[in-house]
Each structure stands twice: as C-alpha cells, then as structure tokens.
Short mmCIF file of C-alpha atoms and ligand atoms in Angstrom, two decimals:
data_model
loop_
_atom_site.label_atom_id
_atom_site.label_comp_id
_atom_site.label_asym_id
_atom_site.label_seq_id
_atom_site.Cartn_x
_atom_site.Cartn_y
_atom_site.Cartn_z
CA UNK A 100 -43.99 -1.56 18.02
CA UNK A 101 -47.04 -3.52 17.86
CA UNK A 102 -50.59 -2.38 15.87
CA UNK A 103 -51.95 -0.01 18.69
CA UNK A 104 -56.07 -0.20 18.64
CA UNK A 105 -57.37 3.93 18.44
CA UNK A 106 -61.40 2.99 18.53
CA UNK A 107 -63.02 -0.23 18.73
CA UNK A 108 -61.68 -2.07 15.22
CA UNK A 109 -59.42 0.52 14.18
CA UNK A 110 -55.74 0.47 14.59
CA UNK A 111 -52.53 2.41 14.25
CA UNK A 112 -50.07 0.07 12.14
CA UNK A 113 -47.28 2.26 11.76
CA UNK A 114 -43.75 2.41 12.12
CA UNK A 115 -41.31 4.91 14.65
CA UNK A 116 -38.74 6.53 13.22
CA UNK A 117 -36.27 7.11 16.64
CA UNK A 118 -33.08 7.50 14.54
CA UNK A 119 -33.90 10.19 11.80
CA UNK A 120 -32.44 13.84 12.10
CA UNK A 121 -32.52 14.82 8.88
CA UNK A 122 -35.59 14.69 7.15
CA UNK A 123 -35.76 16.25 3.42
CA UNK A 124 -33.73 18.66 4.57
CA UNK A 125 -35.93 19.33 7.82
CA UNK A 126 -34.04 19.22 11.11
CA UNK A 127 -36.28 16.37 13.26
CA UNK A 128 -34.74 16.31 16.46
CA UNK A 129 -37.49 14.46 18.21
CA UNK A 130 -37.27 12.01 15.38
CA UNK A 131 -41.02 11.43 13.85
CA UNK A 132 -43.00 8.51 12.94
CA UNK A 133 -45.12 7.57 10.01
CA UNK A 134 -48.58 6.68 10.84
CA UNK A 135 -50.98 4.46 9.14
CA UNK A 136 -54.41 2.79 9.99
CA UNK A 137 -55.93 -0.35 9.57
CA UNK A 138 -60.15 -0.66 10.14
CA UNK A 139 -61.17 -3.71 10.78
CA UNK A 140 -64.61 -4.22 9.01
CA UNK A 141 -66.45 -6.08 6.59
CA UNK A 142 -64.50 -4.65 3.70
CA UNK A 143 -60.61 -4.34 5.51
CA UNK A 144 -59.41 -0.74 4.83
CA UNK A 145 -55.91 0.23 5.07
CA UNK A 146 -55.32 4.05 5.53
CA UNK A 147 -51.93 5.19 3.89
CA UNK A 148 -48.24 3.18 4.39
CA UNK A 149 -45.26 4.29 5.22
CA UNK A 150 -41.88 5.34 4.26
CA UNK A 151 -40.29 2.38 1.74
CA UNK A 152 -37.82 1.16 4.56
CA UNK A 153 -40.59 0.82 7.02
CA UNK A 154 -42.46 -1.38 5.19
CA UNK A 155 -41.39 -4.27 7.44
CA UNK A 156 -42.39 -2.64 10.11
CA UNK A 157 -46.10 -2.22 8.98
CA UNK A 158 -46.65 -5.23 7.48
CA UNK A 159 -45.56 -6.96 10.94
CA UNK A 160 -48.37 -4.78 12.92
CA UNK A 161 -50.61 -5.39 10.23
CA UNK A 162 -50.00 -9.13 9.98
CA UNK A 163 -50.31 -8.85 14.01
CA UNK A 164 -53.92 -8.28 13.42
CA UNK A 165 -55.10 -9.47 10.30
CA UNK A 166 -53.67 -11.26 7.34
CA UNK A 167 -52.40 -8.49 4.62
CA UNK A 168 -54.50 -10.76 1.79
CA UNK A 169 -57.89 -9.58 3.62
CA UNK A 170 -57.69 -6.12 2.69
CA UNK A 171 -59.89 -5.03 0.47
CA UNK A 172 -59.40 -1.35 0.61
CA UNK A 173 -56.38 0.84 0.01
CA UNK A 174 -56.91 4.56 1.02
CA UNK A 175 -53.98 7.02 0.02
CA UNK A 176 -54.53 10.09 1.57
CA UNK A 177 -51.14 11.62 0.36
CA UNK A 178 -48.57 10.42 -1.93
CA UNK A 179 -45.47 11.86 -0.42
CA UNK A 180 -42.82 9.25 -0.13
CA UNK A 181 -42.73 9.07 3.33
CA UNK A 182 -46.40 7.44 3.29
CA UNK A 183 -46.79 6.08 -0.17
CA UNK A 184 -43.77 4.38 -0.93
CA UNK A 185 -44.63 1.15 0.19
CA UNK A 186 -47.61 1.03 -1.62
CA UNK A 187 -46.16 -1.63 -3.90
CA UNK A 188 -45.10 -4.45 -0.66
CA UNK A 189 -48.91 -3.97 0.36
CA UNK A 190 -50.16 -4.32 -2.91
CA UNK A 191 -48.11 -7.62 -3.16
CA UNK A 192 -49.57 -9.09 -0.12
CA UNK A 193 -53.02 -7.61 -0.81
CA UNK A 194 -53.38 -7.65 -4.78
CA UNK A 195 -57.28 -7.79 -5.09
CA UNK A 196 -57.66 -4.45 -3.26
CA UNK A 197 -59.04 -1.40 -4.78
CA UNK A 198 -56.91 2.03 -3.92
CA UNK A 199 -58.85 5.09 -3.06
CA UNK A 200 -57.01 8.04 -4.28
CA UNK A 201 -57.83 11.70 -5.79
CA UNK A 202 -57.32 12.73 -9.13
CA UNK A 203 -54.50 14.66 -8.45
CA UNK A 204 -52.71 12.19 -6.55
CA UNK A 205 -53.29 9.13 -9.18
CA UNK A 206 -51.29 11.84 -11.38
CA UNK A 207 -48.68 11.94 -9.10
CA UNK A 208 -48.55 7.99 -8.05
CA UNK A 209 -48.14 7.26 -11.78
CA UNK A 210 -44.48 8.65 -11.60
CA UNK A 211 -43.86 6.06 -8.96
CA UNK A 212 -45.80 3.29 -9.62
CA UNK A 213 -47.33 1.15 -12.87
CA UNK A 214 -51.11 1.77 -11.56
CA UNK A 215 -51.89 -0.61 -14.38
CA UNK A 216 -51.44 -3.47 -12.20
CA UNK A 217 -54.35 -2.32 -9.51
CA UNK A 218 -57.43 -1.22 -9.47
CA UNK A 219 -57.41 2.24 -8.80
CA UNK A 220 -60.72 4.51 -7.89
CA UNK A 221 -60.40 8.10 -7.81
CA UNK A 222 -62.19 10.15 -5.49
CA UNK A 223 -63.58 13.80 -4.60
CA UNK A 224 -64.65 15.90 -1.89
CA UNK A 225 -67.87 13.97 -0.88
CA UNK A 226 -67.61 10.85 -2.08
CA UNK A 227 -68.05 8.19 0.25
CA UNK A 228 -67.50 4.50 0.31
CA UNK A 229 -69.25 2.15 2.78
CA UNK A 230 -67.38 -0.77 4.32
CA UNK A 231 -69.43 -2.70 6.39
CA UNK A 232 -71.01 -1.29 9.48
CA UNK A 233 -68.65 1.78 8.80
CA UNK A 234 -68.80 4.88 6.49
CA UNK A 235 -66.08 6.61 5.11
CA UNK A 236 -65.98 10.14 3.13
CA UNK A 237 -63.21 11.85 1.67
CA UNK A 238 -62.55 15.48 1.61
CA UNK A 239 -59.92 17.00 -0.39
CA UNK A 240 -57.27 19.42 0.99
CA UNK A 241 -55.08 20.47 -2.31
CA UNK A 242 -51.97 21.72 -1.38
CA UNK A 243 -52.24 20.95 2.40
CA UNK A 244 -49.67 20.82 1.78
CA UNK A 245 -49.31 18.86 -1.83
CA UNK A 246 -51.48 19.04 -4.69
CA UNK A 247 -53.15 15.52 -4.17
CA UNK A 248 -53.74 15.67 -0.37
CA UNK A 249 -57.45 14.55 1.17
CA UNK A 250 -58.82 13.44 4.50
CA UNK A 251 -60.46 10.01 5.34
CA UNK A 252 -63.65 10.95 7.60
CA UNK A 253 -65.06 7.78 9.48
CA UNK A 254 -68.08 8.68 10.27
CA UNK A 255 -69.52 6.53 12.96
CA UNK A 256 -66.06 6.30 14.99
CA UNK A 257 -65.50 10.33 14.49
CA UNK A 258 -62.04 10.22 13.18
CA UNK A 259 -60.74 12.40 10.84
CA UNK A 260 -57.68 11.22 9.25
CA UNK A 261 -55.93 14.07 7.99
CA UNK A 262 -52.34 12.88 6.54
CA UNK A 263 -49.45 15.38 7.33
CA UNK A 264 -51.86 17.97 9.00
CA UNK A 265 -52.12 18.07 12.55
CA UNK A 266 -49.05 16.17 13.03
CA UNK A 267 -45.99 16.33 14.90
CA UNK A 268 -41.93 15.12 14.26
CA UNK A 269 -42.15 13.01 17.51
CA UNK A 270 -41.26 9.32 18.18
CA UNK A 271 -42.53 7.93 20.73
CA UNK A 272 -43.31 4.79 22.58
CA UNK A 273 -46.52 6.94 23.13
CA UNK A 274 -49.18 6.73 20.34
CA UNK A 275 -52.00 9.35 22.33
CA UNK A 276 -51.76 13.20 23.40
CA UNK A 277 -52.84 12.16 27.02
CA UNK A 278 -50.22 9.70 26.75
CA UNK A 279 -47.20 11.62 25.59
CA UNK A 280 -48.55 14.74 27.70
CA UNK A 281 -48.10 12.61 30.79
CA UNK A 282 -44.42 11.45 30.29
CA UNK A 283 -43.39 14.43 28.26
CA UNK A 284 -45.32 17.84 28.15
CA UNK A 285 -48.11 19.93 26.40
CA UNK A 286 -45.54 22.67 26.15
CA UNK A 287 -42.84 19.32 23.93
CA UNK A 288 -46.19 19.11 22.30
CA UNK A 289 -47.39 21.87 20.89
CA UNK A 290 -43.26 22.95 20.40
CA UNK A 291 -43.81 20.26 18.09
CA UNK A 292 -46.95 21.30 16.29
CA UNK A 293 -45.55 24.88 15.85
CA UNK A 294 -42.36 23.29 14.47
CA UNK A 295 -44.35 21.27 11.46
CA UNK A 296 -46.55 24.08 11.13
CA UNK A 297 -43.98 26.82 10.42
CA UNK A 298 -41.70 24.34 8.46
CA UNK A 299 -44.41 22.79 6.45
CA UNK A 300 -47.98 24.15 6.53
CA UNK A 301 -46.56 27.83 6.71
CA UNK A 302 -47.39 28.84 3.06
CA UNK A 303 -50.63 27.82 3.20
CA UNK A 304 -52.56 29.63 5.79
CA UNK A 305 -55.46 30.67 3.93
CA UNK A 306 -56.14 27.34 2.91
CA UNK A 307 -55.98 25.78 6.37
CA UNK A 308 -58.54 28.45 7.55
CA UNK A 309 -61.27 27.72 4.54
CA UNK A 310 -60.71 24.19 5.07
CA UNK A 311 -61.07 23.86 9.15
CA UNK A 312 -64.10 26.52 8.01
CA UNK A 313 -65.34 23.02 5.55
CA UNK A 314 -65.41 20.59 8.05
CA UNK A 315 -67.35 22.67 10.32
CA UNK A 316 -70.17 23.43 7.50
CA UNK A 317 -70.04 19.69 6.66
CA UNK A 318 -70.70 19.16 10.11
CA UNK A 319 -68.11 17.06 10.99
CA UNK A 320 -67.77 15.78 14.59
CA UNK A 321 -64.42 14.82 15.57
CA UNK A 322 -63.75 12.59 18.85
CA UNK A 323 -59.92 11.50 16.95
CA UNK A 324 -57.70 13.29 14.86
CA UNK A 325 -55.21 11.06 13.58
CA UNK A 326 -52.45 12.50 11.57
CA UNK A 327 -49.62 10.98 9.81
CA UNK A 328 -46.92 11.33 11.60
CA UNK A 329 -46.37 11.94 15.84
CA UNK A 330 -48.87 11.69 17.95
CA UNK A 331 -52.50 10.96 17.62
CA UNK A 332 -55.45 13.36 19.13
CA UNK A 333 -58.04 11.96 21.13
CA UNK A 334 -58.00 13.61 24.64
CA UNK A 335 -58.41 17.50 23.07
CA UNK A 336 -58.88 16.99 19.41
CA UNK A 337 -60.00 20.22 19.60
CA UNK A 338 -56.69 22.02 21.01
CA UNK A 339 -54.51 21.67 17.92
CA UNK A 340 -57.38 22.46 15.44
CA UNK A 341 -57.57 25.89 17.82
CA UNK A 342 -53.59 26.29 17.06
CA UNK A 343 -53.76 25.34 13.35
CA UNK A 344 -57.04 28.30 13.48
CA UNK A 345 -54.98 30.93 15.49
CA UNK A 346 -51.32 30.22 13.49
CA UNK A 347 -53.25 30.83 9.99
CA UNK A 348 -54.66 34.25 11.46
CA UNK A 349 -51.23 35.27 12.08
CA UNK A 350 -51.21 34.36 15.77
CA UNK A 351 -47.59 34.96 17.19
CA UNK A 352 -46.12 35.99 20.45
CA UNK A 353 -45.35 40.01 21.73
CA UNK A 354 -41.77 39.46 21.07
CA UNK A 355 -38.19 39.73 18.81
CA UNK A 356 -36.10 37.34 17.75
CA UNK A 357 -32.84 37.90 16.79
CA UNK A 358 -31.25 35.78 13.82
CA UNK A 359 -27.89 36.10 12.86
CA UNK A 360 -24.40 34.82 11.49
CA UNK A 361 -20.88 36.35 12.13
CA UNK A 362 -17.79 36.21 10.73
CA UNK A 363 -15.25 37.83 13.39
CA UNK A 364 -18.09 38.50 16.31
CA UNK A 365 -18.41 41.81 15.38
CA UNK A 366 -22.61 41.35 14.25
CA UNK A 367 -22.42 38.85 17.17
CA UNK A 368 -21.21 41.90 19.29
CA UNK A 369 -24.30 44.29 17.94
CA UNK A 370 -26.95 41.25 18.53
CA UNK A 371 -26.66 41.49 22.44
CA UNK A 372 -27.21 45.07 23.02
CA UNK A 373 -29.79 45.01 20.33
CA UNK A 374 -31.33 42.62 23.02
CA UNK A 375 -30.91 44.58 25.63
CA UNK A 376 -33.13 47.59 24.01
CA UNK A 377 -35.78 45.56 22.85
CA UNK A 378 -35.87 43.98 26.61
CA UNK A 379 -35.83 47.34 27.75
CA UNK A 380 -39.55 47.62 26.21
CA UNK A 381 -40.36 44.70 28.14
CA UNK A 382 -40.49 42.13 24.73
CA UNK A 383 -39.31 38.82 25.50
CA UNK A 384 -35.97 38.44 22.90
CA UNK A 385 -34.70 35.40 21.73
CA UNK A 386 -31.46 35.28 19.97
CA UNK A 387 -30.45 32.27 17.18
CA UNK A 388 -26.67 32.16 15.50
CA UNK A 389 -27.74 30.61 12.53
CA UNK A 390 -24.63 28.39 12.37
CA UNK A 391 -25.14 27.06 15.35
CA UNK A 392 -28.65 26.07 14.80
CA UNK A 393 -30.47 23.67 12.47
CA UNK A 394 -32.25 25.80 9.60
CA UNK A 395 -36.06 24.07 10.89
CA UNK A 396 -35.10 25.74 14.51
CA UNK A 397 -34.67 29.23 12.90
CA UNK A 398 -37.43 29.07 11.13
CA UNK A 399 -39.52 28.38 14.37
CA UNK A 400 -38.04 30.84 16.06
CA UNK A 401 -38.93 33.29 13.51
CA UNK A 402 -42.24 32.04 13.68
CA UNK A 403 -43.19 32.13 16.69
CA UNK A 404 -42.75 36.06 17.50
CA UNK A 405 -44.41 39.20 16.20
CA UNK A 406 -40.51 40.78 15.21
CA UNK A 407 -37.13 39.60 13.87
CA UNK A 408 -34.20 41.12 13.39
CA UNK A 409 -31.51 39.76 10.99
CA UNK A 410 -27.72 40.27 11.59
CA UNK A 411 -25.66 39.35 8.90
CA UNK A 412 -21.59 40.58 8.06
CA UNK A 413 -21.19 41.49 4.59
CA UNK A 414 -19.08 39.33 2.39
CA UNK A 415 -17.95 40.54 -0.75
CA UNK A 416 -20.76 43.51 -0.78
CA UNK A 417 -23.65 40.56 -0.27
CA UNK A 418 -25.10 39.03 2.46
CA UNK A 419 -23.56 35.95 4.24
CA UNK A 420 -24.33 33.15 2.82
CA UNK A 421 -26.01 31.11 6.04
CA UNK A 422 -27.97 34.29 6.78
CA UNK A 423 -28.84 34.65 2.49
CA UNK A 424 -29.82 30.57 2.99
CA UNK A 425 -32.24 31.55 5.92
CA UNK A 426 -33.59 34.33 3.91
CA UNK A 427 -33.57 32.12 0.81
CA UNK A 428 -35.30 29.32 2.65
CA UNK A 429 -37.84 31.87 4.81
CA UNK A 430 -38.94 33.25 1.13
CA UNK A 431 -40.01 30.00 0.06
CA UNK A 432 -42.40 29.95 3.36
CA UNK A 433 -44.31 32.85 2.44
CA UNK A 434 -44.37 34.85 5.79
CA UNK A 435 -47.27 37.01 6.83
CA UNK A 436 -48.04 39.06 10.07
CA UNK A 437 -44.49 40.11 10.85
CA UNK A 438 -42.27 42.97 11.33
CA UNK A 439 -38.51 42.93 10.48
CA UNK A 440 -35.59 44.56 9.97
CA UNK A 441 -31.53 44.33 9.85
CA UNK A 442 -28.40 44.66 11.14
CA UNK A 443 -24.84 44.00 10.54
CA UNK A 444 -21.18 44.75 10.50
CA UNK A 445 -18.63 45.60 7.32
CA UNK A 446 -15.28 46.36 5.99
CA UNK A 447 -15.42 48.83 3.61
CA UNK A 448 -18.54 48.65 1.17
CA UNK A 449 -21.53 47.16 2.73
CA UNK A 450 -23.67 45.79 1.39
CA UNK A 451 -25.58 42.64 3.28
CA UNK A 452 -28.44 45.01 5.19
CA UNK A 453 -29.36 46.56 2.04
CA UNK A 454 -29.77 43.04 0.46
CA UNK A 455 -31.88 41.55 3.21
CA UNK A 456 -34.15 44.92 3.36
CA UNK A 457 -34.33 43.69 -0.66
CA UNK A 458 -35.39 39.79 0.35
CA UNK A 459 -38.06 41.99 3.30
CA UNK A 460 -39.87 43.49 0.50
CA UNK A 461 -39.90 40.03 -2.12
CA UNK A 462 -41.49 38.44 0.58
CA UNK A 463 -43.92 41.17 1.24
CA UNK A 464 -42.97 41.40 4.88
CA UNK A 465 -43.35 45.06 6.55
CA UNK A 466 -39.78 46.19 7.37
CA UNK A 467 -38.65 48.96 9.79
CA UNK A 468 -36.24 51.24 8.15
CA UNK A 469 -33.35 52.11 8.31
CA UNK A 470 -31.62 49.39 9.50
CA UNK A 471 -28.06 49.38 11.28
CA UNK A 472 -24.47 49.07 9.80
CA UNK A 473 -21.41 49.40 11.78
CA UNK A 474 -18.30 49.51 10.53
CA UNK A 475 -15.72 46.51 11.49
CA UNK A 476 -16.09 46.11 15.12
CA UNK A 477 -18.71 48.48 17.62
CA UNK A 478 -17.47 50.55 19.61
CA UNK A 479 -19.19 51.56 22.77
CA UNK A 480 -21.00 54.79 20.71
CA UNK A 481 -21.98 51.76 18.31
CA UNK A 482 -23.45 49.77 21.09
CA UNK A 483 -25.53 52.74 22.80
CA UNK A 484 -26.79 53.02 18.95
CA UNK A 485 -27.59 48.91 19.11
CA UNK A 486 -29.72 49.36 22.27
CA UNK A 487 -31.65 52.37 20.33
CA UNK A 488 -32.07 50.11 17.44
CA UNK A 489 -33.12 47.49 19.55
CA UNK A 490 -35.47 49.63 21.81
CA UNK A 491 -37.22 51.23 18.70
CA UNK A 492 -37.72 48.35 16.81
CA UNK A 493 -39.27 47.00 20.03
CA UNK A 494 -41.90 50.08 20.33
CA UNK A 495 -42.75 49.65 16.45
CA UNK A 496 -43.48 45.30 16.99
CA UNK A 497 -45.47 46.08 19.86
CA UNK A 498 -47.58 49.17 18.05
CA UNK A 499 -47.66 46.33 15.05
CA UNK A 500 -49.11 43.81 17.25
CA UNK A 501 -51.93 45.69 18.51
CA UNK A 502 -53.21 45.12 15.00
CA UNK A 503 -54.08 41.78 15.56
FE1 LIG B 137 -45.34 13.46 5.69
FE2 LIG B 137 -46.09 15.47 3.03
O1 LIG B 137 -45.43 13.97 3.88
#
C-alpha cells in the first residue's frame, strides 16, 4: 500500500500483514497490520516502525512522501518487535534523528539495539516536544500492555496515538472505521476489538480504566485514535474507548459457553444436553471443542459471556491436556467477573473436574460446585442429569449477573 494521509500532514506509513495466522502464538485469522505514522512538519516525526520484515514496506510509503534523511524525530511508543524492530533500517536512512522513548523502554531497546549510535531522549508522562506548528505530549501507559508502553498526543490535530491499544488483528485495504464498516461490518469490527482485548489487554483491566480516567482529567480531546495495528478511529473514536471502559468493568454477555475436549465423545456427548438446560433458562449457549478451535478463539469465547463450563475426559487421573493448555493459558489472563464450573467423563479414577475446580480457585474465579462426572459413556439417566447441570448452572450465571 501507499502512505495513506489521516489529518492534514499526517500519514499512515505502515505495512499489511494479509498472510499471517500465527502471531506469537495468537491465532490472527483476519491477518493484522502494523501501523506507523509519519507528521509532516517543521521537525519530521516518525511515530513507531514496524515488524523487521516490513521494513521495505515502510520505508517505500515513507520515501512516497518524504525523503527518510528529513526526519528529525523518532517516537517509539512500544518496543515490541512487531513495531520496533526496524528501528535500525530507519535509523540508517535517518541517522541525525533524535528517538523519543521512556525510561523503561530505552531499558528494553538496549537488548536489541547498540543505542550508543543515536541520540536517544527519554521521556515521561507530560513531557512534550514541539515540532513546528505542532505539539506533541507523551503519556505513559506501563504495562498496557508492556512495561515501556506510552501514547503520542498531537495536540492541535487531536490524535492520540496509542500503540497496541485500541487496535484490531485486521488487514485491510481499508485504513478508517467508516471505511472498513462499509465493506465489512461494525459487528467484524468490534469481533475484532474483543478478540485483542481478551487475548492481550485482558490482565490489565484496572489499568485501562485509571488510564482512559487520565486522559479525561488531562483533558484530552480526541477527533483520531490511531492504534498500531488494524484499523484506525476517526468516525466514532469514542465507540471503542466505550468498549475498552465497559470490558475493564467486567462487561460480558447473559450467557454460557461451553469449552471442551474429548477423547471417545463421551464429554462431547454431556456438552449438548448441558446446552440444552442452560437454553432452557433462556441463556444464549455457545459451545467450543477446543481441538477444533484456535486457542485465541476460546479465549474469546470465554470472554465474551457471564458463564463457562469446561468439559474435559480424564487422562491418567489429570485433566486433558488441550483442556489443561486452555486452563494453563486462561490463568495467565487473569479472569475477573465470571462464573464457572466443570464437567467430564472417566474410566475408573477421575480425576480432570477436580483439577480444573483446582485451576477455578488459582485464578480466583467464582466456581459453582459440584461439578459433573460421568462414568465412561452417559446414559440417558446421565443426560437428564446434564440438562440439570446445565439448567442450574444457568439460574446461578444469571443471579451472578445481576451483580453487575
Ligand atoms: Fe503489537 Fe505489543 O505489540
């Protein structure tokens, strides 16, 4: 793609990433991008780069506008590899620049770079730097979501440019919300926001609440929001602030999902009258085999509704070990606001139910005891007890729910 202008002067010189699935780990089925910005002012500032093997990629849209020995300013907003790692082909072109960077992320960037070689200016929540007819101020954001992370506030234009919050794993040949909205949906959209959110941002809540809370007291007004990756806000800014705001208070939908793994269908079997209790209390229940879904899916899924119920077999007296990853893996998220419980089939000992009611109360989730464990394969007593299960847990998530 070509630079793409977001306000008078300022452009998007990133790159799209259409072919990448598999991102750290991270399932991106929409593929992503990796966004960076180029103001065109007295002093030429650079926001952020892009994954190493995009640099090409930027330096053409950059080069496209201006030539990459004109910038003066280097702004690294987050050193993640997927935006800092081309720091050093930018730095080549533009070698007289100075990098803006916080403390915490010149700490980390010395592990990838020799800093030595640049001129290097750390920064802190309030400092500002003026480059022409244009104002920028920083604001730090540790641990949204890594230790070094800030936003780039341009004053005059009203664009916030907030790194990997806010954003979206979407390419597209569409660079605005009004844009993509029109040839794909608000509903693709904000799938997409939910998925970063619960795969990324998910441990860090709190945070995200006392810092949307900062910008207001700072008095921040905010025409653009122009994230790192996916698509850039400038139709309703406001919209996916109001879903970062209602995810950290816990915000999820009245309804179950159901995530599982089986071995010989017999879990599979208890999953589908389990559904049919907890529709019978009119919840909405989604149900996700775990090996037949991409981990960042399940995670979504459990997400995005007030209850989950995990089915897992029990292999050698422990859980399975795709439903022990999810749990593994969920832990690591630090979950809040939701109810859970578990299911499952055995041989002889058992064992997997009582290990994931273990990995409910690590993670400091509220579980509904006791959960359900049925012998080898259900028989149709066992499924009449499924559709109890199901309908009670059902009654307890929506009692839970009124809480918030
Ligand atoms: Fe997109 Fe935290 O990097």
């Amino acid at each position: 793609m070509k630079a793409v202008e977001i306000k008078k002067d300022i452009y998007w010189v990133g790159a799209v990433d259409w072919a990448v699935r598999d991102f750290h780990g991270y399932e991106v089925p929409r593929g992503t991008t990796y966004n960076n910005y180029l103001i065109m002012d007295e002093e030429i500032t650079l926001i952020d780069t892009v994954k190493y093997d995009f640099a090409e990629h930027t330096i053409k849209n950059i080069t496209g506008v201006v030539d990459p020995a004109r910038i003066k300013n280097v702004i690294i907003n987050h050193i993640e590899n997927d935006h800092a790692t081309s720091l050093d082909r930018i730095m080549a072109l533009a070698p007289n620049s100075t990098i803006y960077i916080s403390e915490k992320g010149k700490k980390g960037l010395e592990r990838f770079f020799d800093l030595s070689q640049w001129t290097v200016k750390t920064v802190k929540t309030g400092d500002t730097i003026t480059i022409g007819q244009r104002t920028l101020e920083f604001l730090e954001t540790p641990m949204l979501h890594w230790p070094d992370s800030m936003f780039t506030y341009a004053r005059e234009d009203k664009i916030l440019f907030t790194q990997d919050a806010f954003g979206q794993h979407i390419a597209s040949s569409t660079r605005f919300d009004d844009e993509y909205v029109d040839c794909a949906s608000m509903a693709e959209l904000e799938d997409s926001v939910i998925d970063y959110y619960a795969n990324i941002l998910m441990p860090f809540g709190q945070m995200i609440k006392a810092k949307i809370a900062e910008i207001q007291t700072r008095g921040y007004e905010i025409d653009v929001i122009a994230p790192d990756h996916g698509i850039i806000w400038r139709n309703e800014p406001q919209k996916v602030v109001e879903m970062y705001q209602d995810m950290a208070n816990g915000k999820a939908r009245l309804s179950v999902a159901i995530i599982y793994d089986t071995m010989w269908q017999s879990t599979e079997r208890m999953s589908v009258p389990i559904s049919e209790g907890i529709k019978a209390e009119g919840l909405d229940c989604r149900i996700v085999k775990l090996r037949a879904t991409p981990m960042s899916v399940a995670i979504k899924e459990f997400w995005k509704s007030r209850g989950a119920l995990i089915g897992s077999p029990t292999l050698n007296n422990i859980l399975y070990p795709s439903v022990a990853e999810f749990l593994t893996h969920l832990r690591g998220l630090r979950p809040k606001n939701r109810l859970v419980g578990a299911f499952g089939s055995y041989g002889w000992g058992g064992g997997a139910v009582k290990e994931a009611y273990e990995e409910f109360k690590r993670m400091g989730l509220q579980p509904v005891e006791p959960g359900l464990q049925i012998p080898y394969r259900p028989s149709r007593a066992d499924e009449e007890a499924c559709f109890e299960f199901g309908r009670n847990f059902a009654r307890q998530v929506i009692e839970y729910h009124r809480g918030f």
